[in-house]
JSON list of C-alpha atoms in Angstrom, two decimals:
[
{"chain": "X", "resi": 1, "resn": "GLU", "atom": "CA", "xyz": [-0.24, 0.01, 0.22]},
{"chain": "X", "resi": 2, "resn": "LYS", "atom": "CA", "xyz": [1.12, 3.36, -0.83]},
{"chain": "X", "resi": 3, "resn": "CYS", "atom": "CA", "xyz": [1.95, 5.76, 2.10]},
{"chain": "X", "resi": 4, "resn": "THR", "atom": "CA", "xyz": [3.04, 9.25, 2.55]},
{"chain": "X", "resi": 5, "resn": "LEU", "atom": "CA", "xyz": [4.31, 11.06, 5.19]},
{"chain": "X", "resi": 6, "resn": "GLY", "atom": "CA", "xyz": [1.48, 12.82, 6.28]},
{"chain": "X", "resi": 7, "resn": "GLY", "atom": "CA", "xyz": [-1.28, 13.15, 8.70]},
{"chain": "X", "resi": 8, "resn": "GLU", "atom": "CA", "xyz": [-0.63, 11.64, 12.45]},
{"chain": "X", "resi": 9, "resn": "ALA", "atom": "CA", "xyz": [3.39, 10.59, 11.43]},
{"chain": "X", "resi": 10, "resn": "PHE", "atom": "CA", "xyz": [4.22, 13.98, 10.29]},
{"chain": "X", "resi": 11, "resn": "PHE", "atom": "CA", "xyz": [3.21, 15.66, 13.29]},
{"chain": "X", "resi": 12, "resn": "GLU", "atom": "CA", "xyz": [4.68, 13.40, 15.30]},
{"chain": "X", "resi": 13, "resn": "GLN", "atom": "CA", "xyz": [7.68, 14.04, 13.87]},
{"chain": "X", "resi": 14, "resn": "ALA", "atom": "CA", "xyz": [7.06, 17.36, 14.13]},
{"chain": "X", "resi": 15, "resn": "ALA", "atom": "CA", "xyz": [6.80, 16.99, 17.57]},
{"chain": "X", "resi": 16, "resn": "GLU", "atom": "CA", "xyz": [10.00, 15.76, 18.11]},
{"chain": "X", "resi": 17, "resn": "LEU", "atom": "CA", "xyz": [11.81, 18.34, 16.33]},
{"chain": "X", "resi": 18, "resn": "ILE", "atom": "CA", "xyz": [10.30, 21.01, 18.31]},
{"chain": "X", "resi": 19, "resn": "GLU", "atom": "CA", "xyz": [10.93, 19.33, 21.50]},
{"chain": "X", "resi": 20, "resn": "SER", "atom": "CA", "xyz": [14.41, 19.27, 20.52]},
{"chain": "X", "resi": 21, "resn": "LEU", "atom": "CA", "xyz": [14.84, 22.57, 18.93]},
{"chain": "X", "resi": 22, "resn": "GLN", "atom": "CA", "xyz": [13.20, 23.76, 22.48]},
{"chain": "X", "resi": 23, "resn": "GLU", "atom": "CA", "xyz": [16.42, 21.96, 24.14]},
{"chain": "X", "resi": 24, "resn": "SER", "atom": "CA", "xyz": [18.28, 24.62, 22.29]},
{"chain": "X", "resi": 25, "resn": "GLU", "atom": "CA", "xyz": [19.77, 27.65, 23.42]},
{"chain": "X", "resi": 26, "resn": "GLU", "atom": "CA", "xyz": [19.83, 28.76, 20.11]},
{"chain": "X", "resi": 27, "resn": "PRO", "atom": "CA", "xyz": [16.48, 30.68, 18.51]},
{"chain": "X", "resi": 28, "resn": "TRP", "atom": "CA", "xyz": [14.52, 28.84, 16.10]},
{"chain": "X", "resi": 29, "resn": "PHE", "atom": "CA", "xyz": [11.84, 29.09, 13.46]},
{"chain": "X", "resi": 30, "resn": "LEU", "atom": "CA", "xyz": [9.95, 26.63, 11.95]},
{"chain": "X", "resi": 31, "resn": "THR", "atom": "CA", "xyz": [7.06, 25.65, 9.14]},
{"chain": "X", "resi": 32, "resn": "LEU", "atom": "CA", "xyz": [5.21, 23.06, 9.16]},
{"chain": "X", "resi": 33, "resn": "LEU", "atom": "CA", "xyz": [3.86, 22.35, 5.53]},
{"chain": "X", "resi": 34, "resn": "THR", "atom": "CA", "xyz": [1.33, 19.64, 4.96]},
{"chain": "X", "resi": 35, "resn": "VAL", "atom": "CA", "xyz": [0.62, 17.89, 1.40]},
{"chain": "X", "resi": 36, "resn": "GLY", "atom": "CA", "xyz": [-2.13, 15.80, 2.91]},
{"chain": "X", "resi": 37, "resn": "THR", "atom": "CA", "xyz": [-4.97, 17.04, 1.16]},
{"chain": "X", "resi": 38, "resn": "HIS", "atom": "CA", "xyz": [-3.27, 16.74, -2.42]},
{"chain": "X", "resi": 39, "resn": "HIS", "atom": "CA", "xyz": [-3.83, 14.37, -4.85]},
{"chain": "X", "resi": 40, "resn": "PRO", "atom": "CA", "xyz": [-3.37, 11.44, -4.97]},
{"chain": "X", "resi": 41, "resn": "TYR", "atom": "CA", "xyz": [-5.19, 11.55, -1.24]},
{"chain": "X", "resi": 42, "resn": "VAL", "atom": "CA", "xyz": [-4.05, 9.15, 0.49]},
{"chain": "X", "resi": 43, "resn": "VAL", "atom": "CA", "xyz": [-5.31, 8.60, 4.17]},
{"chain": "X", "resi": 44, "resn": "PRO", "atom": "CA", "xyz": [-6.10, 5.49, 6.68]},
{"chain": "X", "resi": 45, "resn": "PRO", "atom": "CA", "xyz": [-8.98, 3.04, 5.93]},
{"chain": "X", "resi": 46, "resn": "PRO", "atom": "CA", "xyz": [-11.54, 5.04, 8.31]},
{"chain": "X", "resi": 47, "resn": "TYR", "atom": "CA", "xyz": [-11.36, 7.26, 6.25]},
{"chain": "X", "resi": 48, "resn": "GLN", "atom": "CA", "xyz": [-11.01, 6.17, 2.57]},
{"chain": "X", "resi": 49, "resn": "SER", "atom": "CA", "xyz": [-14.06, 5.48, 0.02]},
{"chain": "X", "resi": 50, "resn": "PRO", "atom": "CA", "xyz": [-14.31, 4.22, -3.48]},
{"chain": "X", "resi": 51, "resn": "ASN", "atom": "CA", "xyz": [-15.74, 7.42, -4.42]},
{"chain": "X", "resi": 52, "resn": "ALA", "atom": "CA", "xyz": [-12.41, 9.57, -5.39]},
{"chain": "X", "resi": 53, "resn": "ARG", "atom": "CA", "xyz": [-14.39, 12.95, -4.91]},
{"chain": "X", "resi": 54, "resn": "GLN", "atom": "CA", "xyz": [-15.34, 11.28, -0.83]},
{"chain": "X", "resi": 55, "resn": "ASN", "atom": "CA", "xyz": [-11.29, 10.62, -0.92]},
{"chain": "X", "resi": 56, "resn": "VAL", "atom": "CA", "xyz": [-10.87, 14.43, -0.78]},
{"chain": "X", "resi": 57, "resn": "ARG", "atom": "CA", "xyz": [-13.33, 14.94, 2.19]},
{"chain": "X", "resi": 58, "resn": "GLY", "atom": "CA", "xyz": [-11.48, 12.69, 3.91]},
{"chain": "X", "resi": 59, "resn": "ALA", "atom": "CA", "xyz": [-8.21, 13.36, 3.60]},
{"chain": "X", "resi": 60, "resn": "PHE", "atom": "CA", "xyz": [-9.30, 17.10, 4.98]},
{"chain": "X", "resi": 61, "resn": "ARG", "atom": "CA", "xyz": [-11.06, 15.11, 7.78]},
{"chain": "X", "resi": 62, "resn": "TYR", "atom": "CA", "xyz": [-8.22, 13.25, 8.58]},
{"chain": "X", "resi": 63, "resn": "LEU", "atom": "CA", "xyz": [-5.95, 15.98, 8.68]},
{"chain": "X", "resi": 64, "resn": "ASP", "atom": "CA", "xyz": [-8.28, 17.75, 10.67]},
{"chain": "X", "resi": 65, "resn": "ARG", "atom": "CA", "xyz": [-8.25, 15.29, 13.34]},
{"chain": "X", "resi": 66, "resn": "ALA", "atom": "CA", "xyz": [-4.73, 15.06, 12.99]},
{"chain": "X", "resi": 67, "resn": "ILE", "atom": "CA", "xyz": [-3.87, 18.88, 13.52]},
{"chain": "X", "resi": 68, "resn": "GLY", "atom": "CA", "xyz": [-6.51, 18.83, 16.26]},
{"chain": "X", "resi": 69, "resn": "GLU", "atom": "CA", "xyz": [-4.46, 15.81, 18.03]},
{"chain": "X", "resi": 70, "resn": "PHE", "atom": "CA", "xyz": [-0.88, 18.38, 17.14]},
{"chain": "X", "resi": 71, "resn": "MET", "atom": "CA", "xyz": [-2.47, 21.88, 18.93]},
{"chain": "X", "resi": 72, "resn": "ALA", "atom": "CA", "xyz": [-3.39, 19.37, 22.16]},
{"chain": "X", "resi": 73, "resn": "TRP", "atom": "CA", "xyz": [-0.10, 18.81, 22.71]}
]
């Protein structure tokens, strides 16, 4: 199965990076760009649909949940 680093895995790695940056005495700036809401809309099974248009919606629902969990971290 084709998989990209998106959603949960992306934000888990971002959290690890932020934690390591916070340990530094140096100032830092970080930009996080997600691509999960772009074609080919690869999402986990609970968000998949046989209908391609529904996969677009599923990608946004999945990203929305992943961002919410990241922001709660």
